[in-house]
Coordinates of C-alpha atoms in Angstrom, one line a residue:
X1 CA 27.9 -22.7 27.7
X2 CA 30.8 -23.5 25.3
X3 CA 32.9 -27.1 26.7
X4 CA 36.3 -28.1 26.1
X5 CA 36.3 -31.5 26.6
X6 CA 39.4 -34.0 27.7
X7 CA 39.0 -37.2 27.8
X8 CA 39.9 -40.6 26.0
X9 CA 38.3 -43.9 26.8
X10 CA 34.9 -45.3 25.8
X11 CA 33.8 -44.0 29.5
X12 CA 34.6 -40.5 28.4
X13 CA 33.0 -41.1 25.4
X14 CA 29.7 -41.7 26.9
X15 CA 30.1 -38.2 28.1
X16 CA 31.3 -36.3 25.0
X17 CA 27.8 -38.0 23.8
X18 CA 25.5 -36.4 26.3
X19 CA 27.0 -33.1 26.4
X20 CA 26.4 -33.1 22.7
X21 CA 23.1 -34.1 22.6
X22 CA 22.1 -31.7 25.5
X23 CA 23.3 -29.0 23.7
X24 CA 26.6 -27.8 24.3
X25 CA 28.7 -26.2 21.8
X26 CA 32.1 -28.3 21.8
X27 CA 34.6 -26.2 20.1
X28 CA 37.5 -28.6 21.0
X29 CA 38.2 -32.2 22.3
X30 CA 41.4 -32.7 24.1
X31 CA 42.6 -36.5 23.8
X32 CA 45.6 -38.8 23.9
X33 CA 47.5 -39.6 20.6
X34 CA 46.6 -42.6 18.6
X35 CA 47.7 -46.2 20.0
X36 CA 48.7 -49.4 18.4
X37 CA 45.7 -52.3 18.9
X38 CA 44.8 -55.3 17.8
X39 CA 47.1 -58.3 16.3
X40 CA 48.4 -55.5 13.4
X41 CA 49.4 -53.1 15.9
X42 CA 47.7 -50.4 14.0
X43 CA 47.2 -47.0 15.4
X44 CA 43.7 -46.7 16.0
X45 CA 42.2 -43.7 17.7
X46 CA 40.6 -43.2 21.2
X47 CA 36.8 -43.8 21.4
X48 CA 36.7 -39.7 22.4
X49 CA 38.2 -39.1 19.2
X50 CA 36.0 -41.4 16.8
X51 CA 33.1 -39.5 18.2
X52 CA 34.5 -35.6 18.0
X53 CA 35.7 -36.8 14.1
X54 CA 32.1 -38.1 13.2
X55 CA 30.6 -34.9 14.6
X56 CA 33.0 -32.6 13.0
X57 CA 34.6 -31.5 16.6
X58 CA 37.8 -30.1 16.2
X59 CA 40.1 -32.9 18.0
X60 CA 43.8 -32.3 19.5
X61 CA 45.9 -35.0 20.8
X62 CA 49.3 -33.8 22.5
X63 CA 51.6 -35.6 24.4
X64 CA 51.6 -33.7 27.1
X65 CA 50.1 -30.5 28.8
X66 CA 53.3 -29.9 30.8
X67 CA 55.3 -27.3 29.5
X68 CA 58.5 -28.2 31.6
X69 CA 58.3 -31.3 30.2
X70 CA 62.1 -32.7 30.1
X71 CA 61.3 -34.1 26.5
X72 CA 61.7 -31.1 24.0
X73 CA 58.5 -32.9 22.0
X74 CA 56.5 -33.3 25.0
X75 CA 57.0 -29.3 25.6
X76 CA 56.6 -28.5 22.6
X77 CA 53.6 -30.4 22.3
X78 CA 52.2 -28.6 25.6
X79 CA 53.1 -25.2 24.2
X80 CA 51.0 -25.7 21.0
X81 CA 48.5 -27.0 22.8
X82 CA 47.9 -23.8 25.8
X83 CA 48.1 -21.7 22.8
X84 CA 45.1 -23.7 21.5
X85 CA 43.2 -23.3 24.8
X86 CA 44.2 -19.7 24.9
X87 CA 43.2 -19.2 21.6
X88 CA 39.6 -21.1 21.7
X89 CA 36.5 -19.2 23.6
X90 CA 35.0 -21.5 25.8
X91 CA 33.5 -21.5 29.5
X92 CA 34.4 -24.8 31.0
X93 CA 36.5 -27.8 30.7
X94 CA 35.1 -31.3 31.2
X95 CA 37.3 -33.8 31.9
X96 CA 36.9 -37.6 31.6
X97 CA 39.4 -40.5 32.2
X98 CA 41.9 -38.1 30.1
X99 CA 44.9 -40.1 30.9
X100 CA 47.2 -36.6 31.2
X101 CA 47.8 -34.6 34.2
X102 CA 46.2 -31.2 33.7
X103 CA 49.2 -28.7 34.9
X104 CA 48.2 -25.1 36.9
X105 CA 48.8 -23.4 33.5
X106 CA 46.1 -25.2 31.9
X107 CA 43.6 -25.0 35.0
X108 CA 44.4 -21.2 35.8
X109 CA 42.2 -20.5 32.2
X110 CA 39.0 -22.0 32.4
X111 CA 36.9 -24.0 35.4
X112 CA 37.7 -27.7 34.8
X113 CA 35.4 -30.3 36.0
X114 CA 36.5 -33.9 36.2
X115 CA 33.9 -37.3 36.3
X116 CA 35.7 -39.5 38.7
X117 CA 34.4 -43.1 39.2
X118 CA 33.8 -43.8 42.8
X119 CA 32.7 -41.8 45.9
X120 CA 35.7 -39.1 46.4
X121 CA 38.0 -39.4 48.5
X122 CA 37.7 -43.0 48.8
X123 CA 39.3 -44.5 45.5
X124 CA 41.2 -41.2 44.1
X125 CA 43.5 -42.2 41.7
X126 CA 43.6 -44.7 38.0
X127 CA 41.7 -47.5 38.9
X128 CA 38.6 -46.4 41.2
X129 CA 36.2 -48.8 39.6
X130 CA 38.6 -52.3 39.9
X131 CA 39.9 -51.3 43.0
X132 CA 36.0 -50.8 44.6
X133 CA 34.9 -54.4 43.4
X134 CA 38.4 -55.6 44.8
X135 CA 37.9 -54.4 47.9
X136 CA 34.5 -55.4 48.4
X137 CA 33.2 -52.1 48.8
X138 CA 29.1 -52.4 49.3
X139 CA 28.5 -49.1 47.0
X140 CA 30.3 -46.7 44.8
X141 CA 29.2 -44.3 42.2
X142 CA 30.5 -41.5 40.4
X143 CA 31.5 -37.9 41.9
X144 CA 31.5 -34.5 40.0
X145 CA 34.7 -32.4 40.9
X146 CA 35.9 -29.2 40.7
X147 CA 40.2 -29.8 39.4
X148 CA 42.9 -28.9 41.3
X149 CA 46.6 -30.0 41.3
X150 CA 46.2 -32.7 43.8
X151 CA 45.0 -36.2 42.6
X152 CA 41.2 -36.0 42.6
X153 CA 41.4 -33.7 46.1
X154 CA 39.5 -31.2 44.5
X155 CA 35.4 -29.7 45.8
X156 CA 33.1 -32.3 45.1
X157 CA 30.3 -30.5 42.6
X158 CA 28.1 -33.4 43.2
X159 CA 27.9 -36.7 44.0
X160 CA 25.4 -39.8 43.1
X161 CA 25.6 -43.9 44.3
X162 CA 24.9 -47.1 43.3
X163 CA 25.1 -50.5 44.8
X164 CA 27.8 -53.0 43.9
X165 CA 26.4 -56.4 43.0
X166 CA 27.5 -59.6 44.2
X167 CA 27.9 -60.5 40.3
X168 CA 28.7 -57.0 39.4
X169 CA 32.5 -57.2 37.3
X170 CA 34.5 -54.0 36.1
X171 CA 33.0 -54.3 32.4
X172 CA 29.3 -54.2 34.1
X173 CA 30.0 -51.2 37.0
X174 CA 32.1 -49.9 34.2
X175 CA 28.9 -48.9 32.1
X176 CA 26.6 -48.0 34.8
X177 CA 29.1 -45.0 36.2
X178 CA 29.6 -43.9 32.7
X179 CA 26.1 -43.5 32.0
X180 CA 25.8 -41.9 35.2
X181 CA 28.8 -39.3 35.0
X182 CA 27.3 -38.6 31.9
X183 CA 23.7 -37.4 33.2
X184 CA 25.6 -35.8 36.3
X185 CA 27.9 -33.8 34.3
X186 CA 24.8 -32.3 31.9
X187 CA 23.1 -31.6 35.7
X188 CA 26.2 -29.9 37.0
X189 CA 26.6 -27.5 33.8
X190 CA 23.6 -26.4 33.7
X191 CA 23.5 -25.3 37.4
X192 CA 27.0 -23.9 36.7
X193 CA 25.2 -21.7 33.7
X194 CA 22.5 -20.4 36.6
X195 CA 25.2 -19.6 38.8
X196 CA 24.0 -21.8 41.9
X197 CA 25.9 -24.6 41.7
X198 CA 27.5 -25.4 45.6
X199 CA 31.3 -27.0 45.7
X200 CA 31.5 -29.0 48.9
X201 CA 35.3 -29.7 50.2
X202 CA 35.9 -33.6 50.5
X203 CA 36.0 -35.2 54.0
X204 CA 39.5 -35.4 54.9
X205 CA 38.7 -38.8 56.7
X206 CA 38.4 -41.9 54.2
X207 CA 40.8 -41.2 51.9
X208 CA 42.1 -44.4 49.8
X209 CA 43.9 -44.3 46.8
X210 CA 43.4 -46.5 43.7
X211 CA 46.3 -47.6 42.3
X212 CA 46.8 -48.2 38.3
X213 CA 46.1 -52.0 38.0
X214 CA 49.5 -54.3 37.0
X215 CA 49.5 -57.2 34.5
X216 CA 51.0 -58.9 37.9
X217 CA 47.9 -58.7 40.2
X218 CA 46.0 -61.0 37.6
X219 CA 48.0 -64.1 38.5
X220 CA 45.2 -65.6 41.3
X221 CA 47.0 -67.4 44.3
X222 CA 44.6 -69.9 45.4
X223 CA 46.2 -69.2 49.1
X224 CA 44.0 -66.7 49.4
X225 CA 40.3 -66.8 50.4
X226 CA 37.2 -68.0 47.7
X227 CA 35.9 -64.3 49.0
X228 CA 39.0 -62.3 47.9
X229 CA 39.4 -64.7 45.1
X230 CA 35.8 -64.2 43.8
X231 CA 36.7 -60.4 44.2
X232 CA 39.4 -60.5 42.1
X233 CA 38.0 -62.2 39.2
X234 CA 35.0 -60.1 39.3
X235 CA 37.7 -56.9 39.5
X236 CA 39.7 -58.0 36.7
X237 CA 37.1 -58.7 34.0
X238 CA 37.7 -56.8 31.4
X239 CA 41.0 -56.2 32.2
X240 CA 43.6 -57.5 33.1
X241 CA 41.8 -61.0 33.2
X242 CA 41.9 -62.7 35.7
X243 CA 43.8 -66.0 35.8
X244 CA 45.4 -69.6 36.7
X245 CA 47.9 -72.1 36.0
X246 CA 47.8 -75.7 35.2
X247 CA 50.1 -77.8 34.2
X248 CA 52.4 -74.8 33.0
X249 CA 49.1 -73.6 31.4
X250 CA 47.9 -70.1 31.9
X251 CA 43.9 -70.3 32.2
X252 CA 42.0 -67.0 32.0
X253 CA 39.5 -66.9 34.9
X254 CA 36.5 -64.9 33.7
X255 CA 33.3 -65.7 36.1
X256 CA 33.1 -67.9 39.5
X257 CA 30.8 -68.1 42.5
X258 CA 31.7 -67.9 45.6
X259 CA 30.7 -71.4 47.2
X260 CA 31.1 -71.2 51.5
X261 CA 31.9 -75.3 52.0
X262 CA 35.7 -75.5 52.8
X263 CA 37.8 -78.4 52.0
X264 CA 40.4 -80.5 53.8
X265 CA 42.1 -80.7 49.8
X266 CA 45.2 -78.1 49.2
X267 CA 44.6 -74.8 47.9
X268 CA 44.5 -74.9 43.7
X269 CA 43.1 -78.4 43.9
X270 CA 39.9 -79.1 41.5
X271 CA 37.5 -80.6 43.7
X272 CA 35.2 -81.6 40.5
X273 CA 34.9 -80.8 36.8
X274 CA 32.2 -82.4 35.7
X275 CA 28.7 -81.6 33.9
X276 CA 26.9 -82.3 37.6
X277 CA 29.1 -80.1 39.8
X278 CA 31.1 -77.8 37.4
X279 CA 34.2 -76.7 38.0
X280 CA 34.9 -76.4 41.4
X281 CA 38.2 -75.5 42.8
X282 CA 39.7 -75.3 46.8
X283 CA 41.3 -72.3 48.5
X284 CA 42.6 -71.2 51.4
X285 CA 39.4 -70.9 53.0
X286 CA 36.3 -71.6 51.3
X287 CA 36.0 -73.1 47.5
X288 CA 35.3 -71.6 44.2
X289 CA 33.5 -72.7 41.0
X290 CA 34.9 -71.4 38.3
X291 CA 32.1 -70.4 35.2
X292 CA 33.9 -69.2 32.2
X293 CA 37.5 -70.0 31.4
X294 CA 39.8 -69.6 28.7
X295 CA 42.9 -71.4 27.4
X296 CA 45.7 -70.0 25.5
X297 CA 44.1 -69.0 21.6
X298 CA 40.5 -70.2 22.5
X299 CA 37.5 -68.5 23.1
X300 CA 35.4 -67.7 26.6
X301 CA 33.5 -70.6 27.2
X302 CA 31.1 -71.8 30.2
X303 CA 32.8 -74.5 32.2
X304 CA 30.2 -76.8 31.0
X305 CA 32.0 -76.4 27.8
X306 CA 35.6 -75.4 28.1
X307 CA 35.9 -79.4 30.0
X308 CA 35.3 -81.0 26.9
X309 CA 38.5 -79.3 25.5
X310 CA 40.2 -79.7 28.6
X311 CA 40.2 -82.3 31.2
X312 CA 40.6 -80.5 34.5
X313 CA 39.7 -83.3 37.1
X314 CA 42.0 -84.3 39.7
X315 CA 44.5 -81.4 38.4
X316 CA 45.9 -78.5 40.6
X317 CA 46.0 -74.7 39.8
X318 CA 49.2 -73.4 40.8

């Protein structure tokens, strides 16, 4: 089979990866334009288009696929870029964590097949993987779709789990689905090739919707429970980060455990922060301690160490 792939993140990545070493001829990768990074701002490409460059895969990168768009670039853009589809023979498209809606006018041409991040239809939507560990969800795993205009309503091609781990953040689930999708998506293609491959219509019971994680969420109130708290952290790590305020100090909150003893001591308060106990801090039910922190231009350090740098005990997080 010949794959168009779409996709722009290291998790789509992964994939691009496996369906080249399983064989597939790639005539073109579909992914979003160059973004400014780092502390230079420099445009630096997607991780799906480092790979197509290194392996000589032709790479386009429009703004949109829409060709309504209001913008006259954006449909522009989207023109140039169905002609391209039009234009290339292939059998299939793949799509990963693309970032652009695909439009009927791009899936009327080819089969498209999306790698979605939790067990469809709970989680449809941007975030499936932070919203999972969030909501304290016991499993998730990834689920092979056929596209459709809805968001991620499509036939489910096939589907695989995997428990989530009391110590289990984004960055860690993160690589385990993407490692997965990729396997599943070689599996599905190949049964797609034989012509047996079965889509199954998604329960129309369970449907939750993962909503595109804001900057906002990150900002912990220590209100809440240790349990939701511990959630949280564990949700936000890579991204957003997860964090606190002392003292008009903003404290990135990067590991905890969850610790069951409540407190009579108001939520925020550090109970200890010492070498003996840690850092442990009360909530609204329940207490925390907190195992890497960072302050404003350091590094991550264990609690063990980030208290030498700065005193904690007898402070409140706000």
């Amino acid at each position: 089979m010949k794959v168009v792939f779409a996709g722009t993140p290291e998790f789509a990545a992964v994939a691009l990866k496996a369906l080249h070493e399983a064989g597939f001829e790639i005539p073109l990768v579909l992914t979003q334009p160059d973004r400014p990074a780092g502390r230079g701002l420099q445009l630096q490409p997607s991780a799906v288009k480092q790979f197509a460059v290194a392996q000589g895969i032709p790479v386009a990168q429009p703004l949109s696929l829409r060709m309504d768009a209001k913008d006259p670039q954006r449909a522009q853009e989207a023109k140039a870029a169905h002609e391209l589809l039009l234009a290339t023979e292939y059998d299939a498209m793949v799509v990963a964590a693309y970032g652009l809606i695909l439009p009927r006018s791009t899936l009327d041409i080819k089969p498209c097949i999306n790698i979605h991040g939790s067990l469809l239809p709970r989680w449809r939507g941007a975030a499936p993987i932070h919203r999972a560990i969030e909501a304290g969800d016991a499993e998730t795993g990834v689920t092979i779709m056929q596209m459709e205009e809805g968001l991620d309503t499509g036939p489910m091609l096939l589907i695989e789990r995997t428990p989530i781990g009391p110590h289990d953040t984004t960055a860690i689930l993160h690589d385990r689905l993407a490692a997965m999708g990729a396997q599943m998506v070689v599996k599905v293609l190949h049964k797609m090739a034989q012509g047996i491959v079965e889509a199954v219509p998604q329960p129309e019971h369970g449907v939750t919707y993962a909503a595109k994680i804001a900057k906002e969420e990150a900002a912990l109130d220590f209100t809440h429970s240790a349990r939701d708290l511990h959630r949280k952290i564990r949700a936000f790590n890579p991204f957003p980060g997860a964090h606190g305020t002392v003292n008009g100090t903003v404290i990135k909150l990067w590991g905890s455990e969850l610790l069951e003893a409540g407190s009579n001591a108001p939520a925020g308060q550090v109970l200890a922060a010492d070498a003996q106990h840690g850092i442990v801090v009360a909530c609204g039910s329940g207490a925390l301690r907190l195992t890497e922190l960072q302050k404003p231009g350091g590094k991550r350090l264990p609690a063990a160490e980030f208290i030498k740098g700065f005193a904690l005990d007898g402070l409140r997080f706000g």
